[in-house]
Amino acid sequence: MYKKEICHFVIFFFNIVSLRLTAKWQALYLTRNDPYRYTRTINFMEEKVIDEKRQGESLVLEQKLEQKNGNQRKLFIESYGCQMNFSDSEIVASILAEQGYNTTENLEEADLVLINTCSIRDKAEQTVRKRLEKYNAVKKINPKMKVGVLGCMAERLKRKFLEEEKIVDMVVGPDAYKDLPNLLKEVEEGRDAVNVILSKDETYGDISPVRLGGHGVTAFVSITRGCDNMCTFCVVPFTRGRERSRDPKSIINEVNDLVEKGYKEITLLGQNVDSYLWYGGGLKKDYKNASEIQRATATNFAQLLEMTAEAQPGMRIRFSTSNPQDMTEDVLHSMAKYGNICNYIHLPAQSGSTRILKEMNRQYTREEYFELIDRVRKIIPDCAISQDIITGFSTETEADHLDTLSLMNYVKYDFGFMFMYSERPGTPAARKLDDDVPAEIKKRRLIEIVDLQRVHSAYRTQQFVGKTLEVLIEKESHKSNEQWSGRTQHNTVAVFNKEHFKVGDFVMVKIEDCTSASLIGEAIDYSENN
Ligand code: SAM
């Protein structure tokens, strides 16, 4: 026993030293089922390379059974950016299944090519542009093929894509997917088609999404759309509109349906899930005009969580993203009360400096963030926490950067997603502040926070060694076809020998070793949840 502990300590120490050395010139993989489905590959020379495995992967219907018999036309759909976009692509595929389209992985045979776009950073936009060039090359061989741009780039670049560059046939914003059948008719009749109108009440609650590109174990369930936060760096309120919540009944119906199809874990999705508020429909900002009866019967996020946990006690429940300013103690108590709500919170800090937080229009100070972390640890002592941090935001000084490092040292996040600030046209920051931190300094600061996160991640995974944890098997490990890969409640990846277990099983795994990104163990038995 004593020997084993020394051995673990040596491995841990070696990991940290070797990681700190390699971080400077090797790509770092900080993924732990990334909330934005990127593998954060942070390179010395560039901020982040989107993982080609998931970003822009052609999405096909998850279960072959979902391909509709009799559908003759072929849809090739790719998705970039956050989970919300992947979830939206499922809605689009559902709508188009009714219009005679089944999905294909083969671009060359597609009748319709759709790219669901992201505007969050400049790099994401550049990637989409490259893909559009590729589609247009294929279109020369297959002139019948139509190309459409969906999602966050639609509003800002519609004229450029359709009229100036003429590289697409159709542009559809995130609230206009139900208009796709009409827009397709326009395109078939030889006209360009565009609808980028943002809605006050569209939540797609009445669409039962097909599932694209997964393993039939985990699924996203969208609960809010849009965002009212107006963080000065962020383009989301302009591309996705104002915040509105989805009817809890339709959410529970979707969750029940997923259970019937064999799914074992859901993630409730929204830009700011803690702000969820259903009062009969409409924008969150109009709640102030709600009637007494609407107020009395309203459902908030803590209540929605409890309803979901009770409706399906065997289903693991996660949620993303939480904004510190809106996370209530009720939500923490709900998490503590229900064993099937995972002990994991993605809690973006963005910066550790109160002055920068103010410039970002985040509605909390460094001290308030610490208080929230203390509350989380008190109510759910065993809770994993991850972060988003932006380096080099306008006016960020060395002292502000040190504040971010010290905030990280206080929390010791389990993992994190780190970005260099990328000024986005039309945002309040772009209008009012100078993007005045030189690229080299942004990069150096990013490397420092990535290095520190790596140390904290290694510290956190080490805490699990020797414990026996429940793991939900998701897929074969990419390193060995003799091992399964799954995740613990804390959202930590665990790999172990397959034995007689299968994808979708909840298994108790004795953790024997770790890296900073994953746990390595031995399956002992099925968990009670199975
Ligand atoms: N609504 C969530 C929130 O406010 O925390 C997530 C928004 S965004 C899809 C995901 C992350 O991208 C943000 O948390 C932020 O760290 C990063 N991000 C957003 N705008 C950015 C920008 N202009 N430059 C760099 N990173 C940005």
PDB file of N, CA and C and ligand atoms in Angstrom, residues 36 40 47 82 120-121 227 229 231 233-236 270-272 321-324 346 348 350 362 388-390 417 419-424, ligand 1:
ATOM      1  N   TYR A  36     -18.152  23.025 -25.347  1.00  0.00           N
ATOM      2  CA  TYR A  36     -18.348  23.567 -26.690  1.00  0.00           C
ATOM      3  C   TYR A  36     -17.958  22.552 -27.737  1.00  0.00           C
ATOM      4  N   ARG A  40      -9.762  21.481 -26.808  1.00  0.00           N
ATOM      5  CA  ARG A  40      -8.965  22.693 -26.705  1.00  0.00           C
ATOM      6  C   ARG A  40      -7.526  22.358 -27.009  1.00  0.00           C
ATOM      7  N   GLU A  47      -3.971  30.375 -30.849  1.00  0.00           N
ATOM      8  CA  GLU A  47      -4.851  30.315 -29.696  1.00  0.00           C
ATOM      9  C   GLU A  47      -5.479  28.940 -29.537  1.00  0.00           C
ATOM     10  N   CYS A  82     -20.491  25.942 -30.591  1.00  0.00           N
ATOM     11  CA  CYS A  82     -20.906  25.462 -29.267  1.00  0.00           C
ATOM     12  C   CYS A  82     -21.912  24.315 -29.367  1.00  0.00           C
ATOM     13  N   ILE A 120     -18.191  33.191 -32.613  1.00  0.00           N
ATOM     14  CA  ILE A 120     -17.745  33.605 -31.281  1.00  0.00           C
ATOM     15  C   ILE A 120     -16.335  34.198 -31.309  1.00  0.00           C
ATOM     16  N   ARG A 121     -15.467  33.622 -32.166  1.00  0.00           N
ATOM     17  CA  ARG A 121     -14.139  34.183 -32.346  1.00  0.00           C
ATOM     18  C   ARG A 121     -13.835  34.238 -33.842  1.00  0.00           C
ATOM     19  N   CYS A 227     -29.631  35.271 -25.335  1.00  0.00           N
ATOM     20  CA  CYS A 227     -28.945  35.680 -24.114  1.00  0.00           C
ATOM     21  C   CYS A 227     -29.180  37.172 -23.888  1.00  0.00           C
ATOM     22  N   ASN A 229     -27.381  38.805 -21.375  1.00  0.00           N
ATOM     23  CA  ASN A 229     -26.335  39.271 -20.464  1.00  0.00           C
ATOM     24  C   ASN A 229     -25.539  40.466 -20.961  1.00  0.00           C
ATOM     25  N   CYS A 231     -22.519  40.655 -22.146  1.00  0.00           N
ATOM     26  CA  CYS A 231     -21.091  40.711 -21.828  1.00  0.00           C
ATOM     27  C   CYS A 231     -20.463  41.479 -22.995  1.00  0.00           C
ATOM     28  N   PHE A 233     -17.746  41.496 -24.567  1.00  0.00           N
ATOM     29  CA  PHE A 233     -16.921  40.808 -25.571  1.00  0.00           C
ATOM     30  C   PHE A 233     -17.746  39.920 -26.489  1.00  0.00           C
ATOM     31  N   CYS A 234     -19.010  39.676 -26.152  1.00  0.00           N
ATOM     32  CA  CYS A 234     -19.723  38.521 -26.705  1.00  0.00           C
ATOM     33  C   CYS A 234     -20.726  38.901 -27.789  1.00  0.00           C
ATOM     34  N   VAL A 235     -20.719  38.105 -28.840  1.00  0.00           N
ATOM     35  CA  VAL A 235     -21.548  38.378 -30.009  1.00  0.00           C
ATOM     36  C   VAL A 235     -22.914  37.678 -29.907  1.00  0.00           C
ATOM     37  N   VAL A 236     -23.056  36.775 -28.931  1.00  0.00           N
ATOM     38  CA  VAL A 236     -24.261  35.935 -28.873  1.00  0.00           C
ATOM     39  C   VAL A 236     -25.587  36.712 -28.848  1.00  0.00           C
ATOM     40  N   GLY A 270     -28.230  25.872 -22.573  1.00  0.00           N
ATOM     41  CA  GLY A 270     -28.623  27.258 -22.801  1.00  0.00           C
ATOM     42  C   GLY A 270     -27.401  28.127 -22.633  1.00  0.00           C
ATOM     43  N   GLN A 271     -27.437  29.355 -23.127  1.00  0.00           N
ATOM     44  CA  GLN A 271     -26.301  30.260 -22.936  1.00  0.00           C
ATOM     45  C   GLN A 271     -26.115  30.582 -21.462  1.00  0.00           C
ATOM     46  N   ASN A 272     -27.238  30.571 -20.732  1.00  0.00           N
ATOM     47  CA  ASN A 272     -27.209  30.933 -19.317  1.00  0.00           C
ATOM     48  C   ASN A 272     -28.358  30.186 -18.632  1.00  0.00           C
ATOM     49  N   THR A 321     -24.660  26.438 -19.946  1.00  0.00           N
ATOM     50  CA  THR A 321     -23.618  26.985 -19.125  1.00  0.00           C
ATOM     51  C   THR A 321     -24.219  27.782 -17.975  1.00  0.00           C
ATOM     52  N   SER A 322     -23.510  27.817 -16.844  1.00  0.00           N
ATOM     53  CA  SER A 322     -23.962  28.633 -15.720  1.00  0.00           C
ATOM     54  C   SER A 322     -23.235  29.959 -15.746  1.00  0.00           C
ATOM     55  N   ASN A 323     -23.981  31.016 -15.500  1.00  0.00           N
ATOM     56  CA  ASN A 323     -23.331  32.318 -15.336  1.00  0.00           C
ATOM     57  C   ASN A 323     -23.301  32.624 -13.841  1.00  0.00           C
ATOM     58  N   PRO A 324     -22.115  32.937 -13.281  1.00  0.00           N
ATOM     59  CA  PRO A 324     -22.007  33.129 -11.825  1.00  0.00           C
ATOM     60  C   PRO A 324     -23.047  34.096 -11.270  1.00  0.00           C
ATOM     61  N   HIS A 346     -20.073  23.904 -14.801  1.00  0.00           N
ATOM     62  CA  HIS A 346     -19.207  24.711 -15.672  1.00  0.00           C
ATOM     63  C   HIS A 346     -19.516  26.174 -15.349  1.00  0.00           C
ATOM     64  N   PRO A 348     -17.979  29.660 -15.933  1.00  0.00           N
ATOM     65  CA  PRO A 348     -16.985  30.573 -16.530  1.00  0.00           C
ATOM     66  C   PRO A 348     -16.681  31.761 -15.631  1.00  0.00           C
ATOM     67  N   GLN A 350     -14.077  34.064 -16.725  1.00  0.00           N
ATOM     68  CA  GLN A 350     -13.619  35.004 -17.771  1.00  0.00           C
ATOM     69  C   GLN A 350     -12.385  35.795 -17.340  1.00  0.00           C
ATOM     70  N   ARG A 362     -19.553  41.751 -16.750  1.00  0.00           N
ATOM     71  CA  ARG A 362     -19.968  40.567 -15.984  1.00  0.00           C
ATOM     72  C   ARG A 362     -20.479  41.148 -14.667  1.00  0.00           C
ATOM     73  N   ASP A 388     -14.260  28.932 -18.076  1.00  0.00           N
ATOM     74  CA  ASP A 388     -13.849  29.601 -19.312  1.00  0.00           C
ATOM     75  C   ASP A 388     -13.081  30.838 -18.860  1.00  0.00           C
ATOM     76  N   ILE A 389     -11.944  31.105 -19.493  1.00  0.00           N
ATOM     77  CA  ILE A 389     -11.195  32.324 -19.179  1.00  0.00           C
ATOM     78  C   ILE A 389     -10.739  32.960 -20.494  1.00  0.00           C
ATOM     79  N   ILE A 390     -10.829  34.270 -20.552  1.00  0.00           N
ATOM     80  CA  ILE A 390     -10.348  35.011 -21.725  1.00  0.00           C
ATOM     81  C   ILE A 390      -9.085  35.765 -21.313  1.00  0.00           C
ATOM     82  N   PHE A 417     -11.418  25.927 -20.256  1.00  0.00           N
ATOM     83  CA  PHE A 417     -11.420  26.285 -21.678  1.00  0.00           C
ATOM     84  C   PHE A 417     -10.949  27.723 -21.791  1.00  0.00           C
ATOM     85  N   PHE A 419      -9.187  31.080 -23.821  1.00  0.00           N
ATOM     86  CA  PHE A 419      -9.188  31.744 -25.125  1.00  0.00           C
ATOM     87  C   PHE A 419      -8.420  33.055 -25.059  1.00  0.00           C
ATOM     88  N   MET A 420      -7.807  33.428 -26.208  1.00  0.00           N
ATOM     89  CA  MET A 420      -7.299  34.800 -26.336  1.00  0.00           C
ATOM     90  C   MET A 420      -8.468  35.659 -26.768  1.00  0.00           C
ATOM     91  N   TYR A 421      -8.526  36.861 -26.261  1.00  0.00           N
ATOM     92  CA  TYR A 421      -9.618  37.754 -26.646  1.00  0.00           C
ATOM     93  C   TYR A 421      -9.583  38.003 -28.154  1.00  0.00           C
ATOM     94  N   SER A 422     -10.762  37.873 -28.771  1.00  0.00           N
ATOM     95  CA  SER A 422     -10.898  38.121 -30.209  1.00  0.00           C
ATOM     96  C   SER A 422     -12.013  39.148 -30.378  1.00  0.00           C
ATOM     97  N   GLU A 423     -11.641  40.336 -30.811  1.00  0.00           N
ATOM     98  CA  GLU A 423     -12.651  41.402 -30.903  1.00  0.00           C
ATOM     99  C   GLU A 423     -13.683  41.062 -31.980  1.00  0.00           C
ATOM    100  N   ARG A 424     -14.966  41.150 -31.619  1.00  0.00           N
ATOM    101  CA  ARG A 424     -16.021  40.801 -32.561  1.00  0.00           C
ATOM    102  C   ARG A 424     -16.770  42.051 -33.010  1.00  0.00           C
TER     103      ARG A 424
HETATM  104  N1  SAM B   1     -22.982  32.115 -22.338  1.00  0.00           N
HETATM  105  C1  SAM B   1     -21.837  31.506 -21.808  1.00  0.00           C
HETATM  106  C2  SAM B   1     -21.174  32.487 -20.835  1.00  0.00           C
HETATM  107  O1  SAM B   1     -21.466  33.669 -20.838  1.00  0.00           O
HETATM  108  O2  SAM B   1     -20.344  32.075 -20.043  1.00  0.00           O
HETATM  109  C3  SAM B   1     -20.907  30.985 -22.901  1.00  0.00           C
HETATM  110  C4  SAM B   1     -20.685  31.874 -24.105  1.00  0.00           C
HETATM  111  S1  SAM B   1     -19.516  31.454 -25.366  1.00  0.00           S
HETATM  112  C5  SAM B   1     -20.412  30.448 -26.400  1.00  0.00           C
HETATM  113  C6  SAM B   1     -18.322  30.441 -24.683  1.00  0.00           C
HETATM  114  C7  SAM B   1     -17.066  31.116 -24.252  1.00  0.00           C
HETATM  115  O3  SAM B   1     -16.392  31.712 -25.333  1.00  0.00           O
HETATM  116  C8  SAM B   1     -17.274  32.234 -23.272  1.00  0.00           C
HETATM  117  O4  SAM B   1     -17.528  31.786 -21.987  1.00  0.00           O
HETATM  118  C9  SAM B   1     -15.984  33.006 -23.403  1.00  0.00           C
HETATM  119  O5  SAM B   1     -14.996  32.524 -22.522  1.00  0.00           O
HETATM  120  C10 SAM B   1     -15.544  32.733 -24.840  1.00  0.00           C
HETATM  121  N2  SAM B   1     -15.730  33.938 -25.661  1.00  0.00           N
HETATM  122  C11 SAM B   1     -16.864  34.575 -25.965  1.00  0.00           C
HETATM  123  N3  SAM B   1     -16.628  35.660 -26.713  1.00  0.00           N
HETATM  124  C12 SAM B   1     -15.280  35.712 -26.897  1.00  0.00           C
HETATM  125  C13 SAM B   1     -14.405  36.615 -27.579  1.00  0.00           C
HETATM  126  N4  SAM B   1     -14.870  37.685 -28.213  1.00  0.00           N
HETATM  127  N5  SAM B   1     -13.076  36.353 -27.563  1.00  0.00           N
HETATM  128  C14 SAM B   1     -12.594  35.275 -26.923  1.00  0.00           C
HETATM  129  N6  SAM B   1     -13.370  34.394 -26.260  1.00  0.00           N
HETATM  130  C15 SAM B   1     -14.691  34.608 -26.239  1.00  0.00           C
END
